[in-house]
């Protein structure tokens, strides 16, 4: 019997009328394809299961666990192959220890962890208390475990006792805030393992908090901040044709506005006379903070400088003045000598300024103070006073170079921060120089300068 070229097998089945009409055809090619597809799906499932099991083992076994597993495999294998009972005993003991460690992993993910902070913004030196609430959401008893809470670069361990179903454990976590900065708290990570440290399972929770540790500030008197008492503006030495502060009367020249004609003087002299005014400026304060490593001798000097800049900026913002806080921006090494860069902090509110100051750090490759003041003078030509906050490494020459970037009608005050120096006030050409050793010295020296 010969088969068709399509390799089909035909079977004839008798119908109800006795004739062989109904036929069923089976394709050997289709059957092979179906078997191949089923085999491929089975292989993929096995491979996925093996991969998941391998990932579980890799994430569960500690260094001690891998050591015991190696001893178990090698000891039993070599012991049985060569008949060495000592190797078999070592392998069996290692395997038993691994098996006994497995129950300690039960209920590893039955916790519901909630971490809250008392505040999200504090002043440096004021510790923050956090509340850790752990609930057993499983049906059975959760064995004792541990929760790790990353706090900045450190780690806090909180040990959780045995919890029955739906029971809660509350613990307090203290977040240290010794230094200004931005501290990331969390996410909490539950850790469960055996007493010998053979197996360990971890579960990470998505609860993460950002804590702003603001610099320490001192309260400055409103009438002395910036040596400017007039909140609406101060008269400058620029003479203009239209403003608020009256200055003098001069003869009329073509182009002058008729509303500025002084009719009484015109009647007396018989010549048209017009008013002149002194230009009134808004009390805009520019605070330039040095940020290069070479501009400070120690970290204490830099922290004092940040606190001084923060105190000046907060006082100016609360007085309703326009405040701009600038510092050197990061520069690439190749263009460091020929480029300038300036970073401007947010001064919408006192809180936004303190938030930005929390992250300020001195760096080796940033623009020096003289470059920052030149950029600030170009960006804010309407400044009425400028504070230059720097460290003890600044010389009189570098301070004068930084001050010369501003116009002559801008009052410039340099604040030199040196915790080891005595407080003092002196004049350097047209610039006032304050030397402070403590933050409180800033308030006293500003009051003295405003009265002089």
XYZ file of C-alpha atoms in Angstrom:
452
model
C 0.000 0.000 0.000
C 1.464 3.342 -1.024
C 0.972 6.615 1.002
C 0.363 10.010 -0.602
C 3.243 12.415 -0.942
C 1.832 14.608 1.922
C 2.583 11.743 4.369
C -1.017 11.499 5.533
C -2.541 8.451 7.189
C -6.184 7.838 6.238
C -8.605 5.701 8.229
C -12.070 4.701 6.880
C -14.933 4.372 9.358
C -18.284 2.823 8.378
C -21.223 5.214 8.406
C -24.777 4.586 9.487
C -25.721 3.400 6.013
C -22.943 0.853 5.953
C -20.932 2.753 3.374
C -17.396 3.858 4.093
C -17.921 7.572 3.542
C -16.837 9.254 6.799
C -13.075 9.559 6.902
C -10.712 11.121 9.496
C -7.284 12.273 8.361
C -4.315 12.570 10.775
C -1.320 14.673 9.751
C 1.946 13.358 11.109
C 3.546 16.767 10.421
C 0.923 18.607 12.527
C 1.360 16.148 15.398
C 5.131 16.678 15.410
C 4.678 20.471 15.474
C 2.245 20.264 18.392
C 4.614 18.040 20.337
C 7.472 20.437 19.662
C 5.412 23.422 20.878
C 4.375 21.584 24.044
C 7.961 20.626 24.674
C 9.119 24.224 24.177
C 6.489 25.564 26.613
C 7.445 22.942 29.181
C 11.117 23.843 28.826
C 10.353 27.537 29.306
C 8.323 26.803 32.448
C 11.102 24.638 33.840
C 13.700 27.270 33.021
C 11.619 30.033 34.656
C 11.084 27.898 37.750
C 14.781 27.082 37.927
C 15.695 30.738 37.525
C 13.268 31.767 40.270
C 14.589 29.035 42.547
C 18.158 30.099 41.864
C 17.325 33.724 42.618
C 15.602 32.679 45.840
C 18.570 30.580 46.920
C 21.039 33.346 46.021
C 19.012 35.903 47.986
C 18.429 33.629 50.965
C 21.773 31.946 51.607
C 24.323 33.989 53.504
C 28.071 33.420 53.409
C 27.707 30.891 56.207
C 24.861 29.231 54.293
C 26.916 28.883 51.130
C 29.737 27.399 53.192
C 27.456 24.801 54.788
C 25.882 23.990 51.414
C 29.308 23.412 49.887
C 30.346 21.209 52.814
C 27.102 19.219 52.505
C 27.458 18.596 48.767
C 31.192 17.912 48.749
C 31.206 15.932 52.006
C 28.352 13.630 51.112
C 29.518 13.190 47.512
C 33.163 12.454 48.298
C 32.303 10.489 51.439
C 29.966 8.128 49.630
C 32.295 7.783 46.656
C 35.379 6.868 48.690
C 33.700 5.471 51.772
C 34.981 8.220 54.107
C 32.552 8.364 56.999
C 34.002 11.593 58.388
C 33.141 13.446 55.180
C 29.652 11.944 55.156
C 29.089 12.984 58.770
C 30.224 16.560 58.061
C 27.968 16.748 55.015
C 24.970 15.366 56.907
C 25.456 17.797 59.813
C 25.688 20.729 57.373
C 22.534 19.630 55.566
C 20.662 19.231 58.871
C 21.664 22.741 59.951
C 20.369 24.155 56.681
C 17.072 22.282 57.032
C 16.628 23.422 60.638
C 17.147 27.050 59.561
C 14.268 27.014 57.077
C 11.402 27.422 59.636
C 12.891 30.736 60.744
C 12.049 32.172 57.315
C 8.336 31.559 57.665
C 6.099 34.665 57.759
C 8.922 36.800 56.392
C 6.475 38.997 54.466
C 3.554 38.998 56.889
C 4.487 42.412 58.307
C 2.800 45.703 57.488
C 5.375 48.387 58.256
C 4.592 52.104 58.599
C 7.296 54.702 59.325
C 6.403 58.332 60.098
C 8.564 61.300 61.123
C 7.538 63.948 63.611
C 8.910 66.765 61.407
C 10.307 67.031 57.894
C 12.357 70.190 58.589
C 14.461 70.882 61.670
C 17.395 73.028 62.741
C 20.767 71.333 63.049
C 21.204 69.909 66.537
C 17.502 69.203 67.109
C 16.892 65.431 66.962
C 13.790 64.154 65.218
C 11.667 61.329 66.556
C 10.133 58.788 64.208
C 7.426 56.227 64.890
C 7.733 52.700 63.519
C 4.484 50.709 63.519
C 4.631 46.993 62.662
C 1.494 44.879 62.280
C 1.313 41.127 61.756
C -1.050 40.719 58.816
C -0.606 36.959 58.579
C -2.920 34.288 59.928
C -0.334 32.691 62.150
C 2.248 33.798 64.682
C 5.158 35.820 63.296
C 8.481 34.814 64.802
C 10.807 37.530 66.160
C 12.590 39.489 63.447
C 14.502 42.652 62.705
C 13.791 45.792 60.705
C 16.659 47.826 59.251
C 16.026 51.545 58.660
C 18.641 53.414 56.576
C 19.222 56.920 57.960
C 21.568 58.859 55.723
C 24.768 56.838 55.512
C 23.948 54.876 58.673
C 21.605 52.056 59.589
C 19.322 51.637 62.606
C 18.247 48.145 63.696
C 14.872 47.683 65.370
C 14.146 44.232 66.824
C 10.542 43.035 66.573
C 9.259 40.516 69.147
C 6.970 37.592 68.485
C 3.642 38.897 67.169
C 0.345 37.115 67.074
C -2.014 37.626 64.170
C -3.218 41.244 63.775
C -1.101 42.428 66.710
C 0.895 45.669 66.550
C 4.345 46.637 67.785
C 5.250 50.345 68.047
C 8.800 51.588 68.482
C 10.479 54.993 68.481
C 13.336 55.803 66.124
C 15.595 58.792 66.794
C 17.066 60.481 63.704
C 20.317 62.290 64.583
C 20.672 65.794 63.145
C 24.069 66.898 64.406
C 25.023 68.537 61.123
C 23.223 70.561 58.465
C 22.209 68.592 55.384
C 19.510 66.551 53.699
C 18.887 63.187 55.377
C 17.045 60.387 53.590
C 15.203 58.063 55.975
C 14.103 54.664 54.724
C 12.878 52.637 53.074
C 12.455 50.184 55.945
C 13.634 46.642 55.289
C 12.376 43.607 57.201
C 15.070 40.994 57.835
C 14.305 37.503 59.041
C 16.825 34.746 59.609
C 17.988 31.982 61.893
C 20.148 32.543 64.987
C 23.242 31.119 63.265
C 22.957 33.444 60.273
C 22.685 30.658 57.712
C 19.547 31.829 55.908
C 18.077 35.305 55.587
C 15.107 36.828 53.780
C 14.500 40.530 53.251
C 11.493 42.588 52.199
C 11.771 46.294 51.363
C 8.947 48.765 51.920
C 8.425 51.827 49.774
C 8.031 54.294 52.677
C 10.819 56.888 52.233
C 11.183 60.297 53.867
C 13.392 63.319 53.192
C 14.453 65.351 56.213
C 15.849 68.864 55.706
C 18.294 69.848 58.439
C 18.465 73.640 58.237
C 21.497 75.668 59.287
C 21.461 77.386 62.652
C 20.384 81.037 62.380
C 20.326 84.008 64.697
C 17.573 86.606 64.980
C 18.688 89.928 63.471
C 16.941 93.173 64.229
C 14.935 94.447 61.292
C 16.347 97.955 61.530
C 19.949 96.784 61.308
C 19.755 94.080 58.647
C 21.792 95.297 55.709
C 22.360 98.753 57.294
C 19.167 99.870 55.470
C 16.307 101.172 57.590
C 13.924 102.213 54.795
C 11.881 99.170 53.771
C 10.412 100.914 50.705
C 13.693 102.084 49.264
C 16.694 104.304 49.891
C 17.790 107.367 47.972
C 20.902 106.930 45.837
C 23.296 109.494 44.433
C 21.836 109.131 40.939
C 19.860 112.241 39.851
C 16.835 111.547 37.612
C 13.941 113.579 36.232
C 11.133 111.596 37.830
C 11.016 109.827 41.198
C 9.882 110.359 44.794
C 12.855 111.928 46.602
C 13.133 115.649 45.639
C 16.689 116.879 44.997
C 16.888 120.318 43.275
C 15.506 122.650 40.559
C 17.113 123.346 37.202
C 16.261 125.224 34.015
C 13.919 123.640 31.506
C 15.460 121.974 28.449
C 13.552 120.708 25.402
C 12.200 117.253 26.099
C 11.411 117.710 29.787
C 7.943 116.646 30.889
C 5.576 119.509 31.648
C 4.377 117.791 34.845
C 7.845 118.404 36.354
C 7.693 122.212 35.851
C 8.008 124.063 39.157
C 5.651 127.000 38.617
C 6.589 129.003 41.737
C 10.246 129.082 40.762
C 9.272 129.844 37.181
C 7.222 132.862 38.352
C 10.098 134.172 40.456
C 12.823 133.798 37.843
C 10.792 134.355 34.696
C 12.374 131.173 33.245
C 10.864 127.715 33.081
C 12.265 125.641 35.928
C 11.802 121.868 36.439
C 12.249 119.558 39.400
C 15.037 116.984 39.766
C 14.892 113.882 41.964
C 17.254 111.407 43.554
C 16.705 107.922 42.226
C 15.033 105.714 44.821
C 15.952 102.051 44.833
C 14.215 99.056 46.228
C 16.143 97.487 49.110
C 17.640 94.613 47.088
C 20.149 92.594 49.016
C 22.739 90.348 47.357
C 24.399 87.747 49.578
C 27.447 86.138 47.954
C 28.589 83.012 49.784
C 32.052 81.631 49.095
C 31.933 77.895 48.348
C 35.440 76.919 47.253
C 37.511 74.669 49.496
C 40.441 77.086 49.254
C 38.314 79.925 50.677
C 37.886 78.247 54.067
C 40.496 76.880 56.441
C 38.190 74.388 58.203
C 34.717 72.922 57.947
C 33.722 74.921 61.050
C 34.400 78.145 59.162
C 32.192 77.048 56.294
C 29.321 76.045 58.588
C 29.547 79.423 60.338
C 29.474 81.149 56.943
C 26.373 79.222 55.861
C 24.634 80.129 59.122
C 25.566 83.806 58.668
C 24.257 83.851 55.090
C 21.068 82.106 56.213
C 20.508 84.635 59.013
C 20.936 87.582 56.654
C 18.727 86.062 53.970
C 15.904 85.099 56.339
C 15.871 88.570 57.906
C 15.744 90.236 54.496
C 12.931 87.994 53.248
C 10.865 88.572 56.380
C 11.344 92.317 55.977
C 9.846 92.113 52.496
C 13.052 92.923 50.639
C 14.322 91.452 47.413
C 17.023 88.979 48.429
C 19.392 87.096 46.136
C 21.699 84.442 47.600
C 24.420 83.333 45.187
C 27.469 81.104 45.364
C 29.999 79.571 43.020
C 28.795 76.957 40.560
C 30.587 73.764 39.572
C 33.171 74.111 36.797
C 34.720 71.423 34.580
C 38.429 70.978 35.146
C 39.365 71.911 31.570
C 37.697 75.346 31.629
C 38.153 76.174 35.276
C 40.678 78.937 34.646
C 38.704 80.687 31.882
C 35.055 80.275 32.894
C 32.759 81.608 35.583
C 29.733 79.954 37.081
C 27.151 81.057 39.623
C 24.429 79.167 41.435
C 21.434 81.122 42.705
C 19.358 79.760 45.565
C 15.583 79.967 45.839
C 14.503 82.949 47.959
C 10.751 82.875 47.451
C 10.261 82.210 51.161
C 12.527 81.686 54.135
C 11.768 77.968 54.014
C 12.855 77.552 50.388
C 16.090 79.412 51.121
C 16.867 77.234 54.147
C 16.015 74.097 52.159
C 18.547 75.045 49.492
C 21.160 75.994 52.083
C 20.760 72.548 53.650
C 22.392 70.978 50.603
C 25.193 73.505 50.090
C 28.685 72.030 50.345
C 32.075 73.504 49.564
C 33.793 71.943 46.570
C 37.240 72.105 44.969
C 36.097 73.101 41.463
C 33.745 76.049 41.862
C 34.049 79.722 40.970
C 35.779 81.860 43.573
C 34.123 84.776 45.348
C 35.418 87.470 42.963
C 33.900 85.677 39.959
C 30.615 85.181 41.787
C 30.344 88.884 42.681
C 31.062 89.943 39.100
C 28.293 87.683 37.814
C 25.941 88.845 40.576
C 26.586 92.508 39.696
C 25.774 91.790 36.062
C 22.661 89.796 36.901
C 21.313 92.175 39.571
C 22.293 95.721 38.588
C 19.661 97.197 40.932
C 21.319 95.895 44.102
C 21.549 98.376 46.953
C 23.721 96.357 49.338
C 25.931 93.281 48.992
C 27.156 90.924 51.688
C 30.300 88.891 50.973
C 30.382 85.896 53.341
C 33.709 84.056 53.329
C 36.359 82.329 55.445
C 39.601 83.373 57.070
C 41.762 82.605 54.024
C 40.493 85.701 52.214
C 42.984 88.551 52.093
C 42.324 92.287 51.890
C 43.281 92.219 48.216
C 40.852 89.438 47.286
C 38.062 91.102 49.244
C 38.631 94.413 47.466
C 38.670 92.644 44.099
C 35.325 91.039 44.918
C 33.841 94.322 46.142
C 34.938 96.294 43.054
C 32.535 94.236 40.933
C 29.636 96.309 42.315
C 28.979 99.974 41.420
C 30.195 102.655 43.777
C 26.682 103.416 45.042
C 26.236 99.852 46.332
C 27.143 99.348 49.985
C 29.416 96.314 50.369
C 29.846 94.460 53.668
C 32.294 91.576 54.031
C 31.622 88.968 56.728
C 34.753 86.953 57.584
C 33.937 83.777 59.513
C 36.669 82.414 61.780
C 35.677 80.574 64.990
C 39.168 81.200 66.421
C 39.189 84.980 65.841
C 37.926 87.811 68.018
C 34.879 89.695 66.700
C 35.705 93.029 65.108
C 34.482 95.800 62.818
C 36.723 97.833 60.510
C 36.694 99.798 57.280
C 38.574 98.704 54.182
C 38.332 101.600 51.730
C 34.581 102.001 51.144
C 33.800 98.471 52.356
C 32.794 97.444 55.876
C 34.474 94.291 57.175
C 32.949 92.227 59.985
C 34.963 89.449 61.648
C 32.842 86.972 63.587
C 33.831 83.995 65.712
C 30.316 83.092 66.799
C 26.993 83.516 65.067
C 25.807 85.896 67.774
C 28.661 88.245 66.870
C 26.897 88.963 63.582
C 23.896 90.490 65.319
C 26.023 92.680 67.604
C 28.338 93.906 64.856
C 25.472 94.714 62.491
C 23.863 96.803 65.198
C 27.151 98.643 65.778
C 27.643 99.238 62.061
C 24.111 100.588 61.635
C 24.680 103.121 64.418
C 28.040 104.351 63.084
